[in-house]
Amino acid sequence: MKKYIIIMAAIIFLLPAVFVFSSKYMRDGKNSGSKTSPESQAAINSTASGSEKKSCCTAQGKDEFSGKSVFLDESNWKDQNGDVIQLGKFKNKYVVMAMFFASCQSACPMIVNDMKEIEASISPEKLAEYKFVLVTIDPERDTPGVLLKYAKDKNLDQQRWTLLTGGKNDIMELAMLLGFKFSKEANGGFTHTNLITFLNKKGEIVYQNVGLSVDTNAISRLLASLN
Amino acid sequence: MNSLRIKYLALLLIVTAGCCFSLPSEKNKSSKMAYIAGGEFTPLYKLNNGGSNVIVKPFYMDVYPVTNNQFLEFVKKNPQWRRSRVKQIFADHFYLKDWQNDTTLGIKVDGNSPVTFVSWFAANAYAKWAGKRLPTVNEWEFAAAAGKNKPYAADDAEFNKKIIEWYAKSNGNKLAEVGSAGSNYWGVYDMLGLVWEWTYDFNSALLTGDSRNDSGTESNTFCGGGSANATDVKNYAAFMRYGFRSSLKANYTIQNLGFRCVKDIR
């Protein structure tokens, strides 16, 4: 009889854990495919979302950046080589950044050309302090492989140029951080604003060029001030 | 005696199991959601879509806007979203301005009123935490176009007049409780008449189909700038909403701007 009591007692102690685990497993599995429990996730990084994926806005532990830094974005991005990076990787560099999509025929090639001209206008000894970053708004088509081909086709120096793709929500959050507007069209393309953003070494926005005509005077003044 | 003991243990087991089952539902404090059947929809500006109507897929929508009480629970569990800790790039300095402090609502706000002074980032983070998402502009407009008794009333003069009257009215000192502005055909409350609401892609407010023409892209959403391209020039209320959205930045927090969430149907 004692044996039965011990078994029953063990079941009583174990069942709650099983139920808690299974109910959370089911809920998370349904929501995001993640097996991480929201509570344990909360304990780790204070996001109680059902997803274990980091989003841009979990800014804890990033106290090294000011409240205005785009580097507070903690999303995981994939570069043209398939390596996973966060924007904080660019700290201590000036960043010239734009959002684009590789199959864009009209505006994006002009933006990339403008960025190349900006690159060409920086003195060789200062160039090592700069990074040029293109972030796609078309993650379904712009895989790392497509981005790598784009970088080669456009003769982008991959020492300095990073092309990024990421999750749709991460792309939306970055667009919101930069004030970039875009909308998917029925034909699969995008309507979007043309925006080149300059970040200082702390990731703070110091200048944005809106539209396709680049204000070369303003940018050379800016570059001079950064140097 | 032994059988009694076993019965007692079995009872204890059932009670324990019952407690555990109730845990997820307590955690999932989601507000009620209504089924929105979806359908074909003519957005106010449809050039982005090659001139055609958009199809809104069926989805679930929160019956009420998210309340101060609900948002309080979120910030308690997500300290990085407390007023004193939030980063400026994610929410400006008016964030949750009327709350007494980080985790106390105080006397200026009602717990059952819609939370306002929240940024898009905060709303988006809340939605993710709740296992939901923010509605797209098209989803929101589709749900809001319903009248009391029909799914599409945006062409109804009386319907539009009521909205404009609300837009023209100044807010009192305190927002009314959720549910006070009435429900529509879909069973959702307060779509029009209580607070403005964030949408996931409010930054999609662009008009021209060709981004080489930036001037058109930026001017479209204001009544004067882009009215000729709108599909229903009499829908002043929608003009106002599109204009308002285009003036927003994602870290703005505004007195009468709240949000509600939606969920996909799986």
Coordinates of C-alpha atoms in Angstrom, one line a residue:
Chain A
M1 CA 0.0 0.0 0.0
K2 CA 2.8 2.3 0.9
K3 CA 4.1 1.9 -2.6
Y4 CA 0.8 3.1 -4.1
I5 CA 0.9 6.2 -1.9
I6 CA 4.4 7.0 -2.9
I7 CA 3.5 6.6 -6.6
M8 CA 0.4 8.8 -6.2
A9 CA 2.4 11.4 -4.3
A10 CA 5.0 11.4 -7.1
I11 CA 2.2 11.9 -9.7
I12 CA 0.7 14.7 -7.7
F13 CA 4.1 16.5 -7.6
L14 CA 4.9 15.8 -11.2
L15 CA 1.6 16.4 -12.9
P16 CA 1.5 20.2 -12.4
A17 CA 4.9 20.5 -14.1
V18 CA 3.7 18.3 -17.0
F19 CA 0.5 20.3 -17.4
V20 CA 2.3 23.6 -17.3
F21 CA 4.9 22.5 -19.7
S22 CA 2.5 20.9 -22.1
S23 CA 0.0 23.8 -22.1
K24 CA 2.8 26.3 -22.7
Y25 CA 4.4 24.1 -25.3
M26 CA 1.1 24.0 -27.2
R27 CA 0.4 27.7 -26.9
D28 CA 3.9 28.6 -28.0
G29 CA 4.0 26.1 -30.7
K30 CA 0.8 27.5 -32.1
N31 CA 1.8 31.1 -31.9
S32 CA 5.4 31.1 -33.1
G33 CA 6.8 27.6 -33.4
S34 CA 8.9 28.4 -30.3
K35 CA 9.2 26.0 -27.4
T36 CA 10.5 28.6 -25.0
S37 CA 8.1 29.5 -22.3
P38 CA 7.2 33.1 -22.2
E39 CA 7.9 33.3 -18.5
S40 CA 11.4 31.9 -18.7
Q41 CA 12.0 34.2 -21.7
A42 CA 10.8 37.1 -19.6
A43 CA 13.2 36.2 -16.9
I44 CA 16.0 36.1 -19.4
N45 CA 15.5 39.2 -21.4
S46 CA 12.3 40.8 -20.0
T47 CA 10.3 40.2 -23.1
A48 CA 7.2 38.3 -22.2
S49 CA 6.2 37.8 -25.8
G50 CA 5.3 34.3 -26.9
S51 CA 8.1 34.4 -29.3
E52 CA 11.7 33.7 -28.5
K53 CA 12.9 35.8 -31.4
K54 CA 14.4 39.1 -30.3
S55 CA 12.8 42.2 -31.7
C56 CA 14.1 45.6 -32.1
C57 CA 12.5 46.9 -29.0
T58 CA 13.8 44.8 -26.2
A59 CA 16.5 47.4 -25.6
Q60 CA 17.6 46.1 -22.2
G61 CA 21.2 45.4 -21.7
K62 CA 22.1 47.9 -24.4
D63 CA 22.8 50.7 -22.1
E64 CA 26.0 51.4 -23.9
F65 CA 23.9 53.3 -26.5
S66 CA 22.0 56.5 -25.9
G67 CA 18.2 56.5 -26.1
K68 CA 18.4 57.9 -29.6
S69 CA 20.6 55.2 -31.0
V70 CA 19.4 53.1 -33.9
F71 CA 21.9 50.5 -32.5
L72 CA 19.2 49.8 -29.9
D73 CA 17.6 47.6 -32.5
E74 CA 18.4 44.1 -31.4
S75 CA 17.0 42.3 -34.3
N76 CA 19.1 39.5 -35.9
W77 CA 19.9 40.3 -39.5
K78 CA 21.6 38.2 -42.1
D79 CA 24.2 39.8 -44.3
Q80 CA 25.1 38.9 -47.9
N81 CA 27.3 36.1 -46.7
G82 CA 24.6 34.6 -44.6
D83 CA 26.2 35.7 -41.3
V84 CA 23.9 36.7 -38.5
I85 CA 24.6 40.2 -37.2
Q86 CA 23.0 43.0 -35.1
L87 CA 23.2 46.7 -36.0
G88 CA 25.3 47.2 -32.8
K89 CA 28.1 45.6 -34.8
F90 CA 28.6 48.9 -36.6
K91 CA 29.3 50.9 -33.4
N92 CA 32.4 53.1 -33.7
K93 CA 31.8 53.5 -37.4
Y94 CA 29.9 56.2 -39.3
V95 CA 27.0 54.4 -41.1
V96 CA 25.5 55.5 -44.3
M97 CA 22.3 53.4 -44.6
A98 CA 19.4 53.0 -47.0
M99 CA 16.4 50.6 -47.4
F100 CA 15.9 49.1 -50.9
F101 CA 15.0 46.0 -52.8
A102 CA 17.2 44.3 -55.3
S103 CA 14.7 43.9 -58.1
C104 CA 13.9 47.7 -58.0
Q105 CA 14.5 49.1 -61.4
S106 CA 13.9 52.8 -60.9
A107 CA 14.8 54.5 -57.6
C108 CA 17.0 52.1 -55.7
P109 CA 19.8 51.9 -58.3
M110 CA 19.9 55.7 -58.1
I111 CA 20.1 55.6 -54.3
V112 CA 22.9 53.0 -54.4
N113 CA 24.8 55.2 -57.0
D114 CA 24.3 58.2 -54.7
M115 CA 25.8 56.2 -51.8
K116 CA 28.7 55.2 -54.0
E117 CA 29.3 58.8 -54.8
I118 CA 29.3 59.7 -51.2
E119 CA 31.8 56.8 -50.6
A120 CA 34.0 58.2 -53.4
S121 CA 34.0 61.7 -51.9
I122 CA 35.5 60.5 -48.6
S123 CA 39.2 60.6 -48.4
P124 CA 40.9 57.1 -48.4
E125 CA 42.4 57.5 -45.0
K126 CA 38.9 58.3 -43.5
L127 CA 37.1 55.6 -45.4
A128 CA 38.0 52.9 -42.9
E129 CA 35.7 54.7 -40.4
Y130 CA 32.6 54.3 -42.6
K131 CA 30.2 51.5 -43.3
F132 CA 27.6 51.5 -46.1
V133 CA 24.5 49.4 -45.3
L134 CA 21.6 48.5 -47.5
V135 CA 18.6 46.8 -45.9
T136 CA 16.1 45.0 -48.1
I137 CA 12.4 45.5 -47.7
D138 CA 11.8 42.4 -49.8
P139 CA 13.0 39.5 -47.7
E140 CA 11.0 36.9 -49.6
R141 CA 13.1 37.5 -52.8
D142 CA 16.3 39.1 -51.4
T143 CA 18.0 36.1 -49.8
P144 CA 21.7 36.5 -48.8
G145 CA 22.6 34.9 -52.1
V146 CA 20.6 37.5 -54.1
L147 CA 22.2 40.3 -52.0
L148 CA 25.7 38.9 -52.6
K149 CA 25.0 38.9 -56.4
Y150 CA 23.7 42.4 -56.1
A151 CA 26.8 43.6 -54.3
K152 CA 29.0 42.0 -57.0
D153 CA 26.9 43.4 -59.9
K154 CA 27.1 46.9 -58.4
N155 CA 30.8 46.6 -57.7
L156 CA 30.3 47.3 -54.0
D157 CA 33.4 46.9 -51.9
Q158 CA 32.3 44.3 -49.4
Q159 CA 34.9 45.5 -46.9
R160 CA 32.7 48.5 -46.4
W161 CA 29.3 47.5 -47.7
T162 CA 26.9 45.2 -45.9
L163 CA 23.6 44.2 -47.4
L164 CA 21.1 42.9 -44.9
T165 CA 17.9 40.9 -44.9
G166 CA 15.7 40.0 -42.0
G167 CA 12.3 39.1 -40.7
K168 CA 9.3 41.1 -41.9
N169 CA 8.5 42.6 -38.6
D170 CA 12.2 43.5 -38.0
I171 CA 12.3 45.3 -41.3
M172 CA 9.1 47.1 -40.4
E173 CA 10.6 48.2 -37.1
L174 CA 13.8 49.4 -38.7
A175 CA 11.7 51.3 -41.3
M176 CA 9.8 52.9 -38.4
L177 CA 13.1 53.9 -36.7
L178 CA 14.3 55.6 -39.8
G179 CA 11.0 57.1 -40.8
F180 CA 11.1 55.1 -44.1
K181 CA 7.7 54.7 -45.8
F182 CA 6.9 51.8 -48.0
S183 CA 4.0 49.9 -49.4
K184 CA 3.8 46.7 -51.3
E185 CA 2.2 46.9 -54.7
A186 CA 0.0 44.3 -56.4
N187 CA 2.7 43.6 -58.9
G188 CA 5.1 42.5 -56.2
G189 CA 7.2 45.7 -56.2
F190 CA 7.2 48.5 -53.6
T191 CA 6.4 52.1 -53.5
H192 CA 8.8 53.7 -51.1
T193 CA 10.4 56.9 -50.0
N194 CA 14.0 57.5 -51.0
L195 CA 16.0 58.0 -47.9
I196 CA 19.7 57.9 -47.1
T197 CA 20.4 58.0 -43.4
F198 CA 23.7 59.0 -41.8
L199 CA 24.4 57.6 -38.3
N200 CA 27.2 58.8 -36.1
K201 CA 29.5 56.4 -34.3
K202 CA 27.0 55.9 -31.5
G203 CA 24.2 55.0 -34.0
E204 CA 22.3 58.3 -33.7
I205 CA 20.8 59.8 -36.8
V206 CA 22.7 62.9 -37.7
Y207 CA 21.3 63.6 -41.2
Q208 CA 18.8 62.2 -43.6
N209 CA 18.7 62.9 -47.4
V210 CA 15.1 62.7 -48.6
G211 CA 14.3 62.3 -52.3
L212 CA 16.4 61.3 -55.2
S213 CA 18.4 64.5 -55.6
V214 CA 21.3 64.4 -53.2
D215 CA 22.1 67.6 -51.4
T216 CA 25.8 67.4 -52.1
N217 CA 26.6 70.6 -50.2
A218 CA 24.8 69.5 -47.1
I219 CA 26.5 66.1 -47.2
S220 CA 30.0 67.5 -47.8
R221 CA 29.5 69.8 -44.8
L222 CA 28.3 66.8 -42.8
L223 CA 31.2 64.7 -43.8
A224 CA 33.6 67.5 -42.9
S225 CA 32.0 67.9 -39.5
L226 CA 32.2 64.1 -38.9
N227 CA 35.9 64.1 -39.9
Chain B
M1 CA -9.0 3.2 5.3
N2 CA -6.6 2.5 2.4
S3 CA -9.2 3.0 -0.2
L4 CA -10.3 6.2 1.5
R5 CA -6.7 7.4 1.4
I6 CA -6.5 6.6 -2.3
K7 CA -9.7 8.4 -3.0
Y8 CA -8.4 11.4 -1.1
L9 CA -5.2 11.4 -3.1
A10 CA -7.1 11.1 -6.4
L11 CA -9.2 14.1 -5.4
L12 CA -6.1 16.1 -4.6
L13 CA -4.7 15.1 -7.9
I14 CA -7.8 16.4 -9.8
V15 CA -7.7 19.6 -7.9
T16 CA -4.0 20.1 -8.6
A17 CA -4.5 19.4 -12.3
G18 CA -7.4 21.8 -12.4
C19 CA -5.2 24.6 -11.0
C20 CA -2.6 23.9 -13.6
F21 CA -5.1 24.0 -16.5
S22 CA -6.3 27.4 -15.3
L23 CA -2.9 28.9 -15.4
P24 CA -2.6 29.6 -19.2
S25 CA -6.1 31.3 -19.3
E26 CA -5.1 33.6 -16.5
K27 CA -1.9 34.5 -18.3
N28 CA -3.8 35.0 -21.5
K29 CA -5.8 38.0 -20.3
S30 CA -6.8 38.7 -23.9
S31 CA -9.8 40.9 -24.4
K32 CA -12.6 39.4 -26.3
M33 CA -12.1 39.2 -30.1
A34 CA -14.7 39.4 -32.9
Y35 CA -14.6 37.6 -36.2
I36 CA -14.3 40.0 -39.2
A37 CA -15.3 38.1 -42.3
G38 CA -13.2 40.1 -44.6
G39 CA -13.9 40.7 -48.3
E40 CA -13.2 43.1 -51.1
F41 CA -12.5 46.6 -50.1
T42 CA -11.9 49.9 -51.9
P43 CA -9.3 51.8 -50.0
L44 CA -9.5 55.5 -50.1
Y45 CA -6.3 55.6 -52.1
K46 CA -5.9 52.6 -54.3
L47 CA -3.1 53.5 -56.7
N48 CA -0.6 51.6 -54.6
N49 CA -2.5 48.5 -55.6
G50 CA -2.4 49.1 -59.3
G51 CA -5.9 50.7 -59.1
S52 CA -7.6 47.6 -58.0
N53 CA -9.6 46.8 -54.8
V54 CA -7.9 45.0 -52.0
I55 CA -9.0 41.7 -50.6
V56 CA -9.0 41.7 -46.8
K57 CA -8.7 38.2 -45.5
P58 CA -10.9 37.1 -42.5
F59 CA -9.3 37.9 -39.1
Y60 CA -10.1 38.3 -35.4
M61 CA -10.1 41.8 -34.0
D62 CA -10.1 43.0 -30.4
V63 CA -13.7 44.0 -29.5
Y64 CA -12.3 46.9 -27.5
P65 CA -9.3 49.1 -27.7
V66 CA -6.5 48.1 -25.3
T67 CA -7.2 49.6 -21.8
N68 CA -4.9 51.3 -19.3
N69 CA -5.4 48.2 -17.0
Q70 CA -4.3 45.8 -19.8
F71 CA -1.3 48.0 -20.7
L72 CA -0.3 48.3 -17.0
E73 CA -0.1 44.5 -16.9
F74 CA 2.2 44.6 -19.9
V75 CA 4.6 47.2 -18.5
K76 CA 4.7 45.4 -15.2
K77 CA 5.9 42.3 -16.9
N78 CA 8.1 44.1 -19.4
P79 CA 10.1 46.7 -17.4
Q80 CA 11.8 48.1 -20.5
W81 CA 8.4 49.5 -21.4
R82 CA 8.0 51.4 -18.2
R83 CA 7.9 55.2 -18.5
S84 CA 11.2 55.7 -16.7
R85 CA 13.0 53.1 -18.7
V86 CA 11.7 53.4 -22.3
K87 CA 14.3 54.6 -24.8
Q88 CA 13.5 57.8 -26.6
I89 CA 13.8 56.3 -30.0
F90 CA 10.9 53.9 -29.2
A91 CA 8.7 56.4 -27.4
D92 CA 8.9 60.2 -27.0
H93 CA 8.8 61.9 -23.6
F94 CA 5.0 62.1 -23.4
Y95 CA 4.8 58.3 -23.1
L96 CA 2.2 57.3 -20.6
K97 CA 2.2 60.9 -19.5
D98 CA -1.0 60.8 -17.4
W99 CA -0.1 57.7 -15.4
Q100 CA 1.0 58.5 -11.8
N101 CA 4.2 56.6 -12.1
D102 CA 5.7 53.6 -13.8
T103 CA 3.3 51.0 -12.4
T104 CA 0.5 53.1 -11.0
L105 CA -2.3 54.5 -13.0
G106 CA -3.3 57.2 -10.5
I107 CA -6.3 59.5 -10.7
K108 CA -5.9 61.1 -14.1
V109 CA -6.7 58.0 -16.0
D110 CA -9.4 55.3 -15.8
G111 CA -8.2 51.7 -15.9
N112 CA -11.0 50.8 -18.2
S113 CA -10.4 53.6 -20.7
P114 CA -8.3 53.1 -23.8
V115 CA -4.6 53.5 -23.1
T116 CA -3.2 56.5 -25.0
F117 CA 0.2 58.3 -25.0
V118 CA 1.6 55.1 -26.4
S119 CA 4.0 54.9 -29.4
W120 CA 3.7 52.5 -32.3
F121 CA 6.7 50.6 -31.0
A122 CA 5.0 50.1 -27.6
A123 CA 1.8 49.1 -29.2
N124 CA 3.6 46.6 -31.5
A125 CA 5.5 45.2 -28.6
Y126 CA 2.3 44.8 -26.6
A127 CA 0.6 43.0 -29.5
K128 CA 3.5 40.6 -29.8
W129 CA 3.5 39.9 -26.1
A130 CA -0.3 39.2 -26.2
G131 CA 0.3 36.8 -29.1
K132 CA -1.5 39.1 -31.5
R133 CA -0.5 41.8 -33.9
L134 CA -1.5 45.3 -34.9
P135 CA -4.1 45.6 -37.7
T136 CA -3.0 46.8 -41.2
V137 CA -4.5 50.0 -42.5
N138 CA -6.7 48.0 -44.8
E139 CA -7.9 45.7 -42.1
W140 CA -8.6 48.6 -39.8
E141 CA -10.4 50.6 -42.5
F142 CA -12.4 47.5 -43.5
A143 CA -13.6 46.9 -40.0
A144 CA -14.3 50.6 -39.4
A145 CA -16.3 51.0 -42.6
A146 CA -19.1 48.9 -41.1
G147 CA -22.3 50.6 -39.8
K148 CA -24.5 49.4 -37.1
N149 CA -26.4 47.0 -39.3
K150 CA -24.4 46.6 -42.4
P151 CA -20.8 45.7 -43.2
Y152 CA -20.2 48.8 -45.4
A153 CA -21.5 52.2 -44.5
A154 CA -18.7 54.5 -45.6
D155 CA -20.9 55.7 -48.4
D156 CA -23.7 56.6 -46.0
A157 CA -24.0 60.3 -45.4
E158 CA -25.4 59.9 -41.9
F159 CA -22.6 57.5 -40.9
N160 CA -19.9 59.9 -42.1
K161 CA -21.6 62.9 -40.5
K162 CA -21.4 61.2 -37.1
I163 CA -17.7 60.5 -37.5
I164 CA -17.0 64.0 -38.5
E165 CA -18.9 65.3 -35.5
W166 CA -16.8 63.1 -33.3
Y167 CA -13.5 64.3 -35.0
A168 CA -14.7 67.9 -34.4
K169 CA -15.5 67.4 -30.7
S170 CA -12.8 68.1 -28.2
N171 CA -11.9 65.5 -25.6
G172 CA -13.0 65.9 -22.0
N173 CA -10.5 65.7 -19.3
K174 CA -10.7 62.0 -19.0
L175 CA -11.4 59.5 -21.8
A176 CA -14.6 57.5 -21.5
E177 CA -14.4 53.7 -20.8
V178 CA -14.1 51.3 -23.6
G179 CA -17.5 50.2 -25.0
S180 CA -19.0 53.6 -24.6
A181 CA -18.9 54.5 -28.3
G182 CA -21.1 51.7 -29.5
S183 CA -20.6 48.6 -31.6
N184 CA -20.8 48.0 -35.3
Y185 CA -21.9 45.2 -37.6
W186 CA -19.0 43.1 -36.7
G187 CA -19.5 43.4 -33.0
V188 CA -16.4 45.6 -32.4
Y189 CA -16.8 48.6 -30.2
D190 CA -15.4 52.1 -30.4
M191 CA -13.9 51.9 -33.9
L192 CA -15.1 55.5 -34.3
G193 CA -16.0 57.8 -31.5
L194 CA -13.4 57.2 -28.7
V195 CA -9.8 57.3 -29.7
W196 CA -7.7 57.1 -32.9
E197 CA -5.8 53.9 -33.3
W198 CA -2.3 52.8 -34.5
T199 CA -2.1 50.6 -37.5
Y200 CA 0.8 48.3 -38.3
D201 CA 1.7 49.8 -41.6
F202 CA 0.7 53.4 -41.1
N203 CA 3.9 54.3 -42.9
S204 CA 2.5 52.9 -46.1
A205 CA 0.7 56.1 -46.7
L206 CA 2.1 56.7 -50.2
L207 CA 0.2 57.6 -53.3
T208 CA 2.2 57.5 -56.5
G209 CA 3.0 54.1 -57.9
D210 CA 6.4 55.3 -59.0
S211 CA 8.9 56.3 -56.4
R212 CA 10.8 58.5 -58.8
N213 CA 8.2 61.1 -58.1
D214 CA 8.8 61.8 -54.4
S215 CA 6.8 65.0 -54.3
G216 CA 3.6 63.1 -55.1
T217 CA 4.5 60.4 -52.6
E218 CA 4.7 62.8 -49.8
S219 CA 1.8 65.1 -50.6
N220 CA -0.8 62.5 -51.3
T221 CA -2.3 62.0 -47.9
F222 CA -3.5 65.5 -47.3
C223 CA -6.9 66.6 -48.5
G224 CA -5.5 69.4 -50.7
G225 CA -2.6 67.5 -52.0
G226 CA -4.0 64.3 -53.2
S227 CA -7.8 64.5 -53.3
A228 CA -8.1 64.0 -57.0
N229 CA -6.6 60.6 -56.7
A230 CA -8.9 59.4 -54.0
T231 CA -11.7 56.9 -54.8
D232 CA -14.4 58.6 -52.7
V233 CA -13.8 62.3 -52.4
K234 CA -16.8 62.6 -50.1
N235 CA -15.3 60.3 -47.5
Y236 CA -13.9 63.2 -45.4
A237 CA -13.5 61.0 -42.4
A238 CA -11.1 58.7 -44.2
F239 CA -9.2 61.7 -45.6
M240 CA -8.7 62.8 -42.0
R241 CA -7.4 59.4 -40.9
Y242 CA -5.0 59.1 -43.9
G243 CA -3.8 62.6 -43.2
F244 CA -3.3 62.0 -39.6
R245 CA -1.4 58.7 -40.2
S246 CA 1.0 60.4 -42.6
S247 CA 1.8 63.0 -40.0
L248 CA 2.9 60.4 -37.4
K249 CA 6.2 59.0 -36.5
A250 CA 6.5 55.7 -34.8
N251 CA 7.8 57.0 -31.5
Y252 CA 5.1 59.7 -31.2
T253 CA 2.8 59.4 -28.2
I254 CA -0.4 61.4 -28.4
Q255 CA -3.3 62.1 -26.1
N256 CA -6.1 60.5 -28.1
L257 CA -4.1 57.8 -30.0
G258 CA -4.5 54.3 -28.7
F259 CA -4.6 50.9 -30.4
R260 CA -6.2 47.5 -30.5
C261 CA -4.9 44.2 -31.7
V262 CA -5.9 41.6 -34.3
K263 CA -5.1 38.0 -34.8
D264 CA -4.9 35.7 -37.9
I265 CA -7.3 32.9 -38.3
R266 CA -5.4 29.6 -38.3

